[in-house]
Amino acid sequence: MLTFQKLAQPQSLAEAYEILTAQKNNFLLGGGAFLRLSSARRSTAVDLSDCNLSYIKETGAEVCLGAMVTLRDLELNPSLLQLGCGVVPQAVRHIIGVQFRQSVTVGGSVFGRFGFSDLLPALLVLGASVHLYKGGIVPLSQFMEQPPQKDILTQVVIPKASCRASYQQMRTSCSDFPLLNVAAAEMNGSWKIAVGARPGRAALAIQAAACLNAGHEPEEAARLAAEELSFSGNNRATEAYRRQLCEALTLRAVKEVLTCK
């Protein structure tokens, strides 16, 4: 279990960043849902609860998710239920239980870039970007490839575009992490496909999306997604099984998008 010596609750992002960078092993606490997944010992945990980041704001062009918004908030928000056929609520509603989803935050889920994340594939296909306190605005697809950094994710911004989207996943049980997950979205004939829990970080399947953009059949795109991305095995699933799941779930996601109104 991850342990720490001090808990800091700054009143501003400037104060939070100062504390975070004061020592090498200071860290952001987030919702604290995954403390048991690590055995590290740190100096100071920085809690952003008092930094006014618990908001979901809708403008004419985008939906902004503050870093301290919980997954339960995403599940119930009316704007997100309408955006992309409700792909974001679809993605998070499978995660363990309501009590757990009320503690996991958007900032912790996205900044951690966990391989098992259900949220990241959905955000990737919606073209989301992240706002960092020091690093500025970065497309999520680019942020996923960056090395770990000392910064604070302040919000995630999703463009409000008329698109159709779908999220698919496979679990051995409802309380377990996904064996694999896939999200697909189409906007004005342009496709995006993201695959997560490979078990590495979620990634866009570029060739598979290009295949659909060129008018090829969903079956061919699903096969390409399973071929172009890397997979590996762990105690939940083998590499070969994940590759087969990728093809099946991608095909399912694309077909669902095509029937979504």
Coordinates of C-alpha atoms in Angstrom, one line a residue:
M1 CA 0.0 0.0 0.0
L2 CA 1.3 3.5 -0.9
T3 CA 2.0 5.5 2.3
F4 CA 3.0 9.2 2.8
Q5 CA 4.2 11.3 5.8
K6 CA 2.2 14.5 5.2
L7 CA -1.1 15.5 3.6
A8 CA -1.2 19.0 2.1
Q9 CA -4.5 20.7 1.1
P10 CA -3.5 23.9 -0.8
Q11 CA -6.0 26.6 -1.6
S12 CA -4.8 27.4 -5.1
L13 CA -3.1 25.7 -8.0
A14 CA 0.0 27.9 -7.6
E15 CA 0.4 26.7 -4.0
A16 CA -0.3 23.1 -5.0
Y17 CA 2.4 23.2 -7.7
E18 CA 4.9 24.7 -5.3
I19 CA 4.3 21.9 -2.8
L20 CA 4.4 19.2 -5.5
T21 CA 7.7 20.3 -6.8
A22 CA 9.3 21.0 -3.5
Q23 CA 10.6 17.4 -3.1
K24 CA 11.1 14.7 -5.7
N25 CA 8.8 12.2 -4.1
N26 CA 5.9 14.5 -3.4
F27 CA 2.8 13.5 -5.4
L28 CA -0.8 14.3 -6.3
L29 CA -3.3 12.3 -4.3
G30 CA -6.2 12.5 -6.7
G31 CA -9.2 10.6 -5.4
G32 CA -7.0 8.1 -3.6
A33 CA -8.8 5.1 -5.1
F34 CA -5.7 3.2 -6.1
L35 CA -3.4 3.7 -3.1
R36 CA -3.3 -0.1 -2.5
L37 CA -1.9 -0.7 -6.0
S38 CA 1.5 0.6 -4.9
S39 CA 4.0 -0.2 -2.1
A40 CA 5.9 3.1 -2.4
R41 CA 6.5 5.5 0.5
R42 CA 6.3 9.2 -0.3
S43 CA 6.9 12.5 1.7
T44 CA 3.8 14.6 0.9
A45 CA 0.5 13.9 -0.7
V46 CA -1.1 16.9 -2.4
D47 CA -4.9 17.0 -2.2
L48 CA -6.6 19.3 -4.8
S49 CA -10.0 19.3 -3.2
D50 CA -9.8 23.0 -2.2
C51 CA -8.6 24.2 -5.6
N52 CA -12.1 24.5 -7.2
L53 CA -11.7 21.8 -9.8
S54 CA -14.9 19.9 -9.2
Y55 CA -16.9 21.2 -12.2
I56 CA -18.4 20.2 -15.5
K57 CA -18.9 23.3 -17.7
E58 CA -20.5 23.3 -21.1
T59 CA -20.0 25.9 -23.8
G60 CA -21.1 26.1 -27.3
A61 CA -18.0 24.3 -28.6
E62 CA -16.8 22.0 -25.7
V63 CA -17.4 20.3 -22.4
C64 CA -14.8 21.0 -19.7
L65 CA -14.2 18.4 -17.0
G66 CA -12.4 19.7 -13.9
A67 CA -9.7 17.4 -12.5
M68 CA -11.7 16.6 -9.3
V69 CA -14.9 15.6 -11.1
T70 CA -15.6 12.0 -10.2
L71 CA -16.5 9.1 -12.5
R72 CA -19.9 9.0 -11.0
D73 CA -20.4 12.7 -12.1
L74 CA -19.5 11.7 -15.6
E75 CA -22.0 8.8 -15.5
L76 CA -24.9 11.1 -14.7
N77 CA -24.1 14.3 -16.5
P78 CA -26.8 15.3 -19.0
S79 CA -24.3 16.8 -21.5
L80 CA -22.1 13.8 -21.6
L81 CA -25.2 11.5 -22.0
Q82 CA -25.9 13.3 -25.2
L83 CA -22.3 13.6 -26.5
G84 CA -21.2 10.8 -28.9
C85 CA -24.1 8.5 -28.1
G86 CA -23.1 8.7 -24.4
V87 CA -19.8 7.0 -24.9
V88 CA -18.2 8.4 -21.7
P89 CA -21.0 7.3 -19.4
Q90 CA -20.9 4.0 -21.2
A91 CA -17.3 3.6 -20.4
V92 CA -17.3 4.4 -16.7
R93 CA -20.5 2.7 -15.7
H94 CA -18.8 -0.7 -15.7
I95 CA -16.2 0.2 -13.0
I96 CA -16.8 -1.8 -9.8
G97 CA -19.6 0.1 -8.0
V98 CA -21.2 3.4 -7.4
Q99 CA -19.3 4.0 -4.2
F100 CA -16.0 3.5 -5.9
R101 CA -16.9 5.7 -8.9
Q102 CA -17.7 8.5 -6.4
S103 CA -14.1 8.6 -5.3
V104 CA -12.2 8.1 -8.6
T105 CA -11.4 11.4 -10.2
V106 CA -11.0 12.5 -13.8
G107 CA -7.6 14.0 -13.1
G108 CA -6.3 10.9 -11.4
S109 CA -7.6 8.6 -14.1
V110 CA -6.2 10.7 -17.0
F111 CA -2.9 11.9 -15.5
G112 CA -2.1 8.4 -14.3
R113 CA -2.5 7.0 -17.8
F114 CA -3.3 3.6 -16.4
G115 CA -3.3 0.7 -18.8
F116 CA -6.5 -0.6 -17.3
S117 CA -8.4 2.7 -17.7
D118 CA -11.9 2.5 -19.1
L119 CA -12.2 6.2 -19.5
L120 CA -9.1 6.9 -21.7
P121 CA -10.2 5.0 -24.9
A122 CA -13.5 7.0 -24.9
L123 CA -11.8 10.3 -24.4
L124 CA -9.3 9.5 -27.2
V125 CA -11.9 8.8 -29.8
L126 CA -13.7 12.0 -28.9
G127 CA -10.6 14.1 -29.6
A128 CA -10.2 15.3 -26.0
S129 CA -7.3 17.5 -24.8
V130 CA -5.7 18.0 -21.4
H131 CA -4.9 21.3 -19.7
L132 CA -1.7 21.2 -17.6
Y133 CA -0.8 23.9 -15.1
K134 CA 2.7 24.3 -16.5
G135 CA 2.6 22.2 -19.7
G136 CA -0.4 24.1 -21.3
I137 CA -3.0 22.5 -23.6
V138 CA -2.0 19.1 -25.0
P139 CA -4.0 16.7 -27.2
L140 CA -4.7 13.6 -25.2
S141 CA -3.3 11.4 -27.9
Q142 CA 0.0 13.3 -27.6
F143 CA -0.1 13.3 -23.8
M144 CA -0.5 9.5 -23.7
E145 CA 3.0 9.2 -25.3
Q146 CA 4.8 11.7 -23.1
P147 CA 7.0 10.5 -20.2
P148 CA 5.9 11.0 -16.6
Q149 CA 6.2 14.7 -15.5
K150 CA 5.8 16.9 -12.4
D151 CA 2.7 18.9 -13.4
I152 CA -0.9 19.3 -12.5
L153 CA -3.8 18.3 -14.8
T154 CA -6.4 21.0 -14.3
Q155 CA -9.1 19.9 -16.7
V156 CA -10.0 17.7 -19.6
V157 CA -11.8 19.3 -22.6
I158 CA -14.0 17.4 -25.0
P159 CA -15.0 19.1 -28.3
K160 CA -18.8 19.2 -28.8
A161 CA -19.1 17.7 -32.2
S162 CA -21.9 15.7 -33.8
C163 CA -20.4 12.2 -33.7
R164 CA -21.5 8.7 -33.2
A165 CA -19.4 6.5 -30.8
S166 CA -19.4 3.2 -29.0
Y167 CA -17.5 1.6 -26.1
Q168 CA -16.9 -2.1 -25.7
Q169 CA -15.1 -4.1 -23.0
M170 CA -14.5 -7.6 -21.7
R171 CA -14.1 -8.5 -18.1
T172 CA -13.9 -11.8 -16.2
S173 CA -16.2 -10.3 -13.5
C174 CA -17.9 -7.0 -13.0
S175 CA -15.5 -6.0 -10.2
D176 CA -12.3 -6.8 -12.1
F177 CA -10.2 -4.6 -14.4
P178 CA -11.0 -5.0 -18.2
L179 CA -9.1 -7.7 -20.1
L180 CA -9.4 -5.4 -23.1
N181 CA -11.5 -2.3 -24.1
V182 CA -12.2 -0.6 -27.3
A183 CA -13.8 2.7 -28.3
A184 CA -14.8 3.8 -31.8
A185 CA -16.2 7.1 -33.1
E186 CA -17.2 8.5 -36.5
M187 CA -17.7 12.2 -37.3
N188 CA -18.5 13.3 -40.8
G189 CA -17.0 10.2 -42.3
S190 CA -13.8 10.4 -40.3
W191 CA -13.1 7.5 -37.8
K192 CA -11.1 7.1 -34.7
I193 CA -10.5 3.7 -32.9
A194 CA -8.8 3.4 -29.5
V195 CA -7.8 0.2 -27.7
G196 CA -6.9 0.0 -24.1
A197 CA -5.9 -2.6 -21.4
R198 CA -3.6 -4.3 -23.9
P199 CA -2.5 -4.3 -21.0
G200 CA -0.5 -1.1 -21.8
R201 CA -1.8 2.4 -22.2
A202 CA -4.7 3.0 -24.5
A203 CA -3.6 3.9 -28.0
L204 CA -5.2 4.9 -31.3
A205 CA -5.4 2.3 -34.1
I206 CA -4.4 4.6 -36.9
Q207 CA -4.4 2.0 -39.7
A208 CA -7.7 0.6 -38.7
A209 CA -9.3 4.1 -38.7
A210 CA -7.7 4.9 -42.1
C211 CA -9.2 1.6 -43.5
L212 CA -12.7 2.8 -42.5
N213 CA -12.1 6.3 -43.8
A214 CA -11.3 4.7 -47.2
G215 CA -14.6 2.9 -47.2
H216 CA -13.4 -0.6 -46.4
E217 CA -15.5 -3.2 -44.5
P218 CA -15.6 -3.1 -40.7
E219 CA -14.2 -6.7 -40.6
E220 CA -11.0 -5.5 -42.4
A221 CA -10.6 -2.6 -40.0
A222 CA -11.0 -4.9 -37.0
R223 CA -8.3 -7.2 -38.3
L224 CA -5.9 -4.3 -38.9
A225 CA -6.5 -3.0 -35.3
A226 CA -5.5 -6.4 -33.9
E227 CA -2.4 -6.4 -36.2
E228 CA -1.1 -2.9 -35.8
L229 CA -1.1 -2.6 -32.0
S230 CA 1.1 -4.4 -29.5
F231 CA -0.3 -6.7 -26.9
S232 CA 1.1 -8.7 -24.0
G233 CA 0.0 -11.2 -21.4
N234 CA -0.4 -11.1 -17.7
N235 CA -2.4 -13.0 -15.0
R236 CA -5.7 -11.9 -16.6
A237 CA -5.2 -12.8 -20.2
T238 CA -2.6 -14.0 -22.7
E239 CA -1.3 -11.9 -25.6
A240 CA -3.0 -14.1 -28.2
Y241 CA -6.4 -13.9 -26.4
R242 CA -6.1 -10.1 -26.2
R243 CA -5.4 -9.9 -29.9
Q244 CA -8.5 -11.9 -30.6
L245 CA -10.6 -9.8 -28.3
C246 CA -9.3 -6.7 -30.0
E247 CA -10.6 -7.9 -33.4
A248 CA -14.0 -8.9 -31.9
L249 CA -14.6 -5.8 -29.8
T250 CA -13.4 -3.5 -32.6
L251 CA -15.9 -5.0 -35.0
R252 CA -18.6 -4.8 -32.4
A253 CA -17.8 -1.2 -31.7
V254 CA -17.8 -0.1 -35.3
K255 CA -21.0 -1.9 -36.1
E256 CA -22.7 -0.3 -33.1
V257 CA -21.5 3.1 -34.3
L258 CA -23.0 2.5 -37.8
T259 CA -26.4 1.7 -36.2
C260 CA -26.3 4.6 -33.7
K261 CA -28.6 7.5 -34.5

